[in-house]
Amino acid sequence: MLPSHSPGDSGYISRGTPVYRRVSIAFLAAGLVIFANLYAVQPLIPAFSSAFGRSPATASLALSASTFALALSLPVFASLSDWFGRKPVMLISLFSSSVLQFAVGLMPTFWTLVAARALEGFALAGLPAVAMTYLSEEMDSASLGFAMGLYISGNTLGGLLGRVLIGVAADHTSWRIGMMMFGGVSLILSAYVAWSLPTSRHFVPRRDGVSDILSRFGHAVTRPELDALYLVGGLLMGGFVSLYTYMGFRLARAPYHLSTSVIGLLFFAYLAGTFSSSFMGNLADRIGRHRVLPLNIAIMAAGAIVTCARDLAAIVLGMVIFTFGFFGAHSTASSSVGSLGGAQRAQASALYLFCYYVGSSVIGSLGGLFWADMGWRGVIGMILAAQVLASAAFLFARRKLRAA
């Protein structure tokens, strides 16, 4: 387990201090860069399907290729951060992914676009692979849950802005211009993070060989309570991506016929996640993660069911409820991994995010088959099945979370 860093401990960052606000703003900017660039293509998937003559499942590779490459590279960046430090790895990720985002807008064919997105996904991994570890090392224990929630709030804002702005760009200029614009803005925000984020004070370099690194991953993957949390993250994220991806196909058709920019505006439902991630993180600090995590899975299930309504207002309400529950669950599960990871916290965080993004890629593309064969109710049935499995997995972690 992590050592208990109380608010009075020297050198650890406490809520309410100037350095806490500085770190929070830096991570907000970093989350905007990573998650705006990662998810900007999501509202464009129906347009890719039409423009390139691809099926919904194939068109979804524009997103799945990047999330899958990101998942594969998370352990690499986690290990590099043990050698070279947390901040340098995060900055490499921010600057390289910003350049690649600009390049995506120049790709001439669907498959070159997918390849560029895969490279971008690899580069994007450096920040999420290290961010939770940086916060776990630098924050006192009483501030960690709220700080993690704020970081995830930045992720939701980045995901929201990426989807909304690219949708508007696609309707009024072109998605290519939108991608290149994102690349330029991302470089500016990356420079801000480089200037404002403090260097780690509690990082201790580890020059271990490959066998030592594999040993730490081995320890992080053979603990049932951590395995359960990895599975929870992957299952819930897969359902979340599926709901938003195939909602775009649903609302572009009769009887709604919504434009790409209007569909992009529906991602304002992400604001519910911006609130819930910090709110639920704070609640978990007070009443325990073992109570908050299953509550949020239940909220997700309720929201998924509400989206089966035909009325557009009810669909939006269901998306808001679902999003509120998802980001509350993710905030709670990710801070739980940081708390339980102990000496392998960097590897545990990387494995959690590996499963998180593999779930996004595999279940997200699988949802296209359910959409093609059974329509929206098939997608929701798949999502609810994933939530049942996540609830069952949670039972293996509950006892450890109660003691944490």
Coordinates of C-alpha atoms in Angstrom, one line a residue:
M1 CA 0.0 0.0 0.0
L2 CA 1.1 3.6 -0.4
P3 CA 2.5 5.3 2.7
S4 CA 0.0 7.5 4.5
H5 CA 0.9 11.1 3.6
S6 CA -0.9 13.3 6.1
P7 CA -1.5 17.0 5.4
G8 CA 1.3 17.9 7.8
D9 CA 3.9 15.8 6.1
S10 CA 6.7 18.0 4.7
G11 CA 7.0 18.1 1.0
Y12 CA 3.6 16.5 0.1
I13 CA 1.1 18.6 -1.7
S14 CA -2.0 19.5 0.3
R15 CA -5.4 20.7 -0.9
G16 CA -5.8 24.5 -0.6
T17 CA -2.2 25.4 -1.1
P18 CA -0.8 27.4 -4.1
V19 CA 1.2 24.5 -5.4
Y20 CA -2.0 22.3 -5.3
R21 CA -3.8 24.9 -7.5
R22 CA -0.7 25.0 -9.8
V23 CA -0.6 21.2 -10.2
S24 CA -4.4 21.1 -10.7
I25 CA -4.3 23.7 -13.6
A26 CA -1.3 21.9 -15.2
F27 CA -3.1 18.6 -15.2
L28 CA -6.3 20.2 -16.5
A29 CA -4.3 21.6 -19.5
A30 CA -2.6 18.3 -20.0
G31 CA -5.9 16.4 -19.9
L32 CA -7.3 18.8 -22.4
V33 CA -4.5 18.0 -24.8
I34 CA -4.5 14.2 -24.5
F35 CA -8.2 13.6 -24.5
A36 CA -9.3 16.2 -27.0
N37 CA -6.9 14.7 -29.5
L38 CA -7.7 11.1 -28.6
Y39 CA -11.5 11.4 -29.0
A40 CA -11.8 14.2 -31.6
V41 CA -12.6 11.6 -34.3
Q42 CA -15.6 10.0 -32.5
P43 CA -18.3 12.3 -33.8
L44 CA -16.7 11.9 -37.3
I45 CA -17.1 8.1 -37.5
P46 CA -20.5 8.3 -39.3
A47 CA -18.9 10.8 -41.7
F48 CA -15.9 8.5 -42.3
S49 CA -18.3 5.6 -42.9
S50 CA -20.0 7.6 -45.6
A51 CA -17.0 9.3 -47.2
F52 CA -14.8 6.3 -47.3
G53 CA -17.5 3.7 -48.0
R54 CA -16.8 1.7 -44.8
S55 CA -19.1 -0.2 -42.4
P56 CA -19.8 1.4 -39.0
A57 CA -17.5 -1.3 -37.3
T58 CA -14.7 -0.6 -39.8
A59 CA -15.1 3.2 -39.5
S60 CA -14.8 3.0 -35.8
L61 CA -11.1 1.9 -36.3
A62 CA -10.3 5.6 -36.6
L63 CA -10.9 5.7 -32.8
S64 CA -10.1 2.0 -31.8
A65 CA -6.7 2.0 -33.5
S66 CA -5.5 4.9 -31.4
T67 CA -7.0 3.6 -28.1
F68 CA -5.5 0.1 -28.7
A69 CA -2.1 1.5 -29.5
L70 CA -2.3 3.7 -26.4
A71 CA -3.2 0.6 -24.3
L72 CA -0.2 -1.3 -25.7
S73 CA 2.3 1.5 -25.0
L74 CA 1.1 2.3 -21.4
P75 CA 3.5 -0.3 -19.8
V76 CA 6.4 1.1 -21.9
F77 CA 5.9 4.6 -20.7
A78 CA 5.3 3.5 -17.1
S79 CA 8.6 1.7 -17.1
L80 CA 10.4 4.7 -18.8
S81 CA 9.0 7.0 -16.1
D82 CA 10.7 4.8 -13.4
W83 CA 14.0 5.4 -15.2
F84 CA 13.8 9.0 -16.4
G85 CA 11.2 10.6 -14.2
R86 CA 7.5 11.4 -14.3
K87 CA 7.5 14.9 -15.8
P88 CA 9.9 14.3 -18.7
V89 CA 7.8 11.3 -19.9
M90 CA 4.6 13.4 -19.7
L91 CA 6.1 16.2 -21.7
I92 CA 7.4 13.9 -24.4
S93 CA 3.8 12.5 -24.7
L94 CA 2.2 16.0 -24.9
F95 CA 4.5 17.5 -27.5
S96 CA 4.8 14.4 -29.8
S97 CA 1.1 13.7 -29.8
S98 CA 0.4 17.4 -30.7
V99 CA 2.6 17.2 -33.8
L100 CA 1.0 13.9 -34.8
Q101 CA -2.5 15.4 -34.4
F102 CA -1.5 18.0 -36.9
A103 CA -0.3 15.3 -39.3
V104 CA -3.6 13.3 -39.1
G105 CA -5.3 16.2 -40.9
L106 CA -3.0 15.6 -43.9
M107 CA -3.7 11.9 -44.4
P108 CA -5.2 11.2 -47.9
T109 CA -6.9 7.8 -47.4
F110 CA -8.8 6.0 -44.7
W111 CA -6.1 3.5 -44.0
T112 CA -3.3 6.1 -43.8
L113 CA -5.6 8.0 -41.4
V114 CA -6.0 4.8 -39.3
A115 CA -2.2 4.3 -39.3
A116 CA -1.5 7.9 -38.3
R117 CA -4.1 7.6 -35.5
A118 CA -2.3 4.5 -34.2
L119 CA 1.0 6.3 -34.1
E120 CA -0.8 9.2 -32.3
G121 CA -2.3 6.7 -29.8
F122 CA 1.2 5.4 -29.0
A123 CA 2.4 8.9 -28.3
L124 CA -0.6 9.9 -26.3
A125 CA 0.0 7.1 -23.7
G126 CA 2.8 8.9 -21.9
L127 CA 0.6 11.2 -19.9
P128 CA -2.1 8.8 -18.7
A129 CA 0.5 6.2 -18.0
V130 CA 2.2 8.5 -15.5
A131 CA -0.3 11.0 -14.3
M132 CA -1.9 8.8 -11.6
T133 CA 1.5 7.8 -10.3
Y134 CA 2.7 11.4 -10.1
L135 CA -0.4 12.4 -8.1
S136 CA -0.1 9.4 -5.8
E137 CA 3.6 10.2 -5.1
E138 CA 3.2 13.9 -4.6
M139 CA -0.2 14.4 -2.9
D140 CA -0.9 13.7 0.8
S141 CA -3.4 10.9 1.2
A142 CA -6.3 13.2 2.4
S143 CA -6.0 15.2 -0.9
L144 CA -5.5 12.3 -3.3
G145 CA -9.1 11.4 -4.1
F146 CA -10.1 14.9 -4.8
A147 CA -7.0 15.6 -6.9
M148 CA -7.6 12.5 -8.9
G149 CA -11.1 13.6 -9.5
L150 CA -9.9 17.0 -10.7
Y151 CA -7.5 15.3 -13.2
I152 CA -10.3 13.2 -14.5
S153 CA -12.5 16.3 -14.8
G154 CA -9.8 17.7 -17.1
N155 CA -10.0 14.5 -19.1
T156 CA -13.8 15.0 -19.5
L157 CA -13.4 18.6 -20.6
G158 CA -10.8 17.6 -23.2
G159 CA -13.0 14.8 -24.5
L160 CA -15.9 17.2 -24.6
L161 CA -14.1 20.0 -26.4
G162 CA -12.5 17.7 -28.9
R163 CA -15.8 16.1 -29.9
V164 CA -17.8 19.4 -30.0
L165 CA -15.2 21.5 -31.9
I166 CA -14.4 18.9 -34.5
G167 CA -18.1 18.4 -35.1
V168 CA -18.5 22.2 -35.8
A169 CA -15.4 22.2 -37.9
A170 CA -16.7 19.3 -40.0
D171 CA -19.9 21.1 -40.8
H172 CA -18.5 24.6 -41.4
T173 CA -15.0 24.0 -42.8
S174 CA -13.6 20.5 -42.8
W175 CA -12.4 17.9 -40.3
R176 CA -8.9 18.2 -41.7
I177 CA -8.7 21.9 -40.7
G178 CA -10.1 20.9 -37.3
M179 CA -7.4 18.3 -36.7
M180 CA -4.6 20.7 -37.6
M181 CA -6.1 23.4 -35.5
F182 CA -6.1 21.0 -32.5
G183 CA -2.5 20.2 -33.1
G184 CA -1.5 23.9 -33.0
V185 CA -3.5 24.6 -29.8
S186 CA -2.1 21.5 -28.2
L187 CA 1.4 22.6 -28.7
I188 CA 0.6 25.9 -26.9
L189 CA -1.0 24.1 -24.0
S190 CA 1.9 21.6 -23.8
A191 CA 4.3 24.5 -23.5
Y192 CA 2.2 25.8 -20.6
V193 CA 2.4 22.4 -18.8
A194 CA 6.2 22.3 -19.3
W195 CA 6.4 25.7 -17.6
S196 CA 4.0 25.3 -14.7
L197 CA 4.2 21.7 -13.6
P198 CA 6.6 21.2 -10.6
T199 CA 9.3 18.5 -10.9
S200 CA 8.6 15.4 -8.8
R201 CA 9.9 15.8 -5.3
H202 CA 9.3 12.2 -4.2
F203 CA 10.4 10.3 -7.3
V204 CA 13.3 7.9 -6.9
P205 CA 14.9 6.7 -10.1
R206 CA 15.0 3.0 -10.7
R207 CA 17.6 1.6 -13.1
D208 CA 16.3 -1.9 -13.0
G209 CA 16.8 -4.3 -15.8
V210 CA 14.1 -5.9 -18.0
S211 CA 13.7 -8.8 -15.6
D212 CA 13.1 -6.5 -12.6
I213 CA 10.5 -4.5 -14.6
L214 CA 8.7 -7.7 -15.6
S215 CA 8.9 -8.8 -12.0
R216 CA 7.1 -5.7 -10.9
F217 CA 4.4 -6.1 -13.6
G218 CA 4.1 -9.7 -12.5
H219 CA 3.4 -8.7 -8.9
A220 CA 0.9 -6.1 -10.1
V221 CA -1.0 -8.6 -12.3
T222 CA -1.1 -11.5 -9.7
R223 CA -3.1 -9.6 -7.0
P224 CA -6.8 -10.5 -7.3
E225 CA -8.0 -7.2 -6.0
L226 CA -6.0 -5.3 -8.6
D227 CA -7.0 -7.6 -11.4
A228 CA -10.7 -7.0 -10.4
L229 CA -10.2 -3.3 -10.7
Y230 CA -8.4 -3.6 -14.1
L231 CA -11.4 -5.6 -15.4
V232 CA -13.9 -3.1 -14.0
G233 CA -12.2 -0.3 -15.8
G234 CA -12.1 -2.1 -19.1
L235 CA -15.7 -3.3 -19.1
L236 CA -17.1 0.1 -18.1
M237 CA -15.0 2.0 -20.6
G238 CA -16.0 -0.3 -23.4
G239 CA -19.6 0.3 -22.7
F240 CA -19.1 4.0 -22.4
V241 CA -17.3 4.4 -25.7
S242 CA -20.0 2.2 -27.4
L243 CA -22.8 4.3 -26.1
Y244 CA -21.4 7.5 -27.5
T245 CA -20.0 6.1 -30.7
Y246 CA -23.2 4.4 -31.9
M247 CA -25.5 7.1 -30.5
G248 CA -24.0 9.2 -33.4
F249 CA -25.3 6.6 -35.9
R250 CA -28.7 6.4 -34.2
L251 CA -29.3 10.2 -34.1
A252 CA -28.1 10.7 -37.7
R253 CA -30.9 8.5 -38.9
A254 CA -34.7 8.9 -38.9
P255 CA -36.6 10.2 -37.1
Y256 CA -33.8 12.5 -35.7
H257 CA -31.6 13.4 -38.8
L258 CA -29.2 15.4 -36.6
S259 CA -26.1 17.0 -38.3
T260 CA -22.6 16.2 -37.2
S261 CA -22.2 19.5 -35.3
V262 CA -25.5 19.0 -33.4
I263 CA -24.5 15.4 -32.6
G264 CA -21.2 16.8 -31.3
L265 CA -23.1 19.2 -29.0
L266 CA -24.6 16.2 -27.3
F267 CA -21.2 15.5 -25.8
F268 CA -21.9 18.4 -23.5
A269 CA -23.3 15.5 -21.4
Y270 CA -19.7 15.1 -20.5
L271 CA -20.1 18.0 -18.1
A272 CA -21.9 15.6 -15.8
G273 CA -18.7 13.6 -15.7
T274 CA -16.6 16.7 -15.0
F275 CA -18.7 17.2 -11.9
S276 CA -19.2 13.6 -10.8
S277 CA -15.5 12.6 -11.0
S278 CA -14.5 15.2 -8.4
F279 CA -17.7 14.9 -6.4
M280 CA -17.4 11.1 -6.3
G281 CA -13.7 11.2 -5.6
N282 CA -14.4 13.5 -2.6
L283 CA -17.3 11.2 -1.5
A284 CA -15.0 8.2 -1.7
D285 CA -12.5 9.9 0.6
R286 CA -15.3 10.3 3.2
I287 CA -17.4 7.1 3.0
G288 CA -15.1 4.6 1.3
R289 CA -14.5 3.5 -2.3
H290 CA -16.1 0.1 -1.6
R291 CA -19.5 2.0 -1.3
V292 CA -19.0 4.5 -4.0
L293 CA -17.9 2.2 -6.9
P294 CA -21.0 0.0 -7.0
L295 CA -23.3 3.0 -6.6
N296 CA -21.8 4.5 -9.8
I297 CA -22.2 1.2 -11.7
A298 CA -25.9 1.2 -10.8
I299 CA -26.2 4.8 -12.0
M300 CA -24.6 3.9 -15.3
A301 CA -27.1 1.0 -15.8
A302 CA -30.0 3.3 -15.1
G303 CA -28.8 5.9 -17.6
A304 CA -28.3 3.2 -20.3
I305 CA -31.8 2.0 -19.9
V306 CA -33.2 5.5 -20.2
T307 CA -31.5 6.0 -23.6
C308 CA -33.8 3.4 -25.0
A309 CA -36.6 6.0 -25.1
R310 CA -37.5 7.5 -28.5
D311 CA -37.9 11.0 -27.2
L312 CA -34.8 13.0 -27.8
A313 CA -34.9 14.8 -24.4
A314 CA -35.2 11.5 -22.6
I315 CA -32.2 10.2 -24.7
V316 CA -30.1 13.2 -23.6
L317 CA -31.2 12.7 -20.0
G318 CA -30.1 9.1 -20.2
M319 CA -26.7 10.1 -21.6
V320 CA -26.2 12.6 -18.7
I321 CA -27.1 10.0 -16.1
F322 CA -24.8 7.4 -17.7
T323 CA -21.9 9.8 -18.0
F324 CA -22.3 10.9 -14.4
G325 CA -22.1 7.3 -13.3
F326 CA -19.2 6.4 -15.6
F327 CA -16.8 9.1 -14.5
G328 CA -17.7 8.6 -10.9
A329 CA -16.8 4.9 -11.3
H330 CA -13.6 5.6 -13.2
S331 CA -12.5 8.2 -10.6
T332 CA -13.1 5.8 -7.8
A333 CA -11.5 2.8 -9.5
S334 CA -8.4 4.6 -10.7
S335 CA -7.7 6.1 -7.2
S336 CA -8.3 2.7 -5.7
V337 CA -5.6 1.3 -8.0
G338 CA -3.2 4.0 -6.9
S339 CA -4.0 3.4 -3.3
L340 CA -3.6 -0.4 -3.4
G341 CA -0.7 -0.6 -5.8
G342 CA 2.0 -0.2 -3.2
A343 CA 5.6 -0.5 -4.6
Q344 CA 4.1 -1.5 -8.0
R345 CA 1.8 1.6 -8.2
A346 CA 3.3 2.7 -11.6
Q347 CA 2.8 -0.7 -13.1
A348 CA -0.6 -1.2 -11.5
S349 CA -1.8 2.2 -12.9
A350 CA -0.4 1.3 -16.3
L351 CA -2.2 -2.1 -16.2
Y352 CA -5.5 -0.5 -15.2
L353 CA -5.3 1.9 -18.1
F354 CA -4.1 -0.9 -20.4
C355 CA -7.3 -2.8 -19.7
Y356 CA -9.3 0.5 -19.7
Y357 CA -8.3 1.3 -23.3
V358 CA -8.3 -2.3 -24.5
G359 CA -11.9 -2.4 -23.3
S360 CA -12.5 0.8 -25.2
S361 CA -11.1 -0.7 -28.4
V362 CA -12.5 -4.2 -28.3
I363 CA -15.9 -3.6 -26.9
G364 CA -16.2 -0.3 -28.8
S365 CA -15.8 -2.0 -32.1
L366 CA -17.8 -5.0 -31.0
G367 CA -20.7 -2.6 -30.4
G368 CA -20.8 -2.0 -34.2
L369 CA -21.8 -5.7 -34.7
F370 CA -24.6 -5.4 -32.2
W371 CA -25.7 -2.1 -33.8
A372 CA -25.8 -3.7 -37.3
D373 CA -27.7 -6.8 -36.2
M374 CA -30.0 -5.6 -33.4
G375 CA -30.0 -1.8 -33.5
W376 CA -29.9 0.4 -30.4
R377 CA -31.4 -2.2 -28.0
G378 CA -28.6 -4.6 -29.0
V379 CA -25.9 -2.0 -28.1
I380 CA -27.6 -1.3 -24.7
G381 CA -27.9 -5.1 -24.1
M382 CA -24.2 -5.4 -24.6
I383 CA -23.4 -2.5 -22.3
L384 CA -25.6 -3.9 -19.5
A385 CA -24.0 -7.3 -19.8
A386 CA -20.6 -5.6 -19.4
Q387 CA -21.8 -3.8 -16.3
V388 CA -23.0 -7.0 -14.8
L389 CA -19.6 -8.5 -15.3
A390 CA -18.0 -5.4 -13.8
S391 CA -20.2 -5.7 -10.7
A392 CA -19.2 -9.4 -10.3
A393 CA -15.5 -8.4 -10.7
F394 CA -15.8 -5.7 -8.0
L395 CA -16.7 -8.3 -5.4
F396 CA -13.1 -9.6 -5.5
A397 CA -11.8 -6.1 -4.6
R398 CA -14.4 -5.0 -2.1
R399 CA -12.7 -6.4 1.0
K400 CA -9.4 -4.8 0.3
L401 CA -11.1 -1.5 -0.5
R402 CA -12.9 -1.6 2.8
A403 CA -9.6 -1.9 4.6
A404 CA -7.8 0.8 2.6

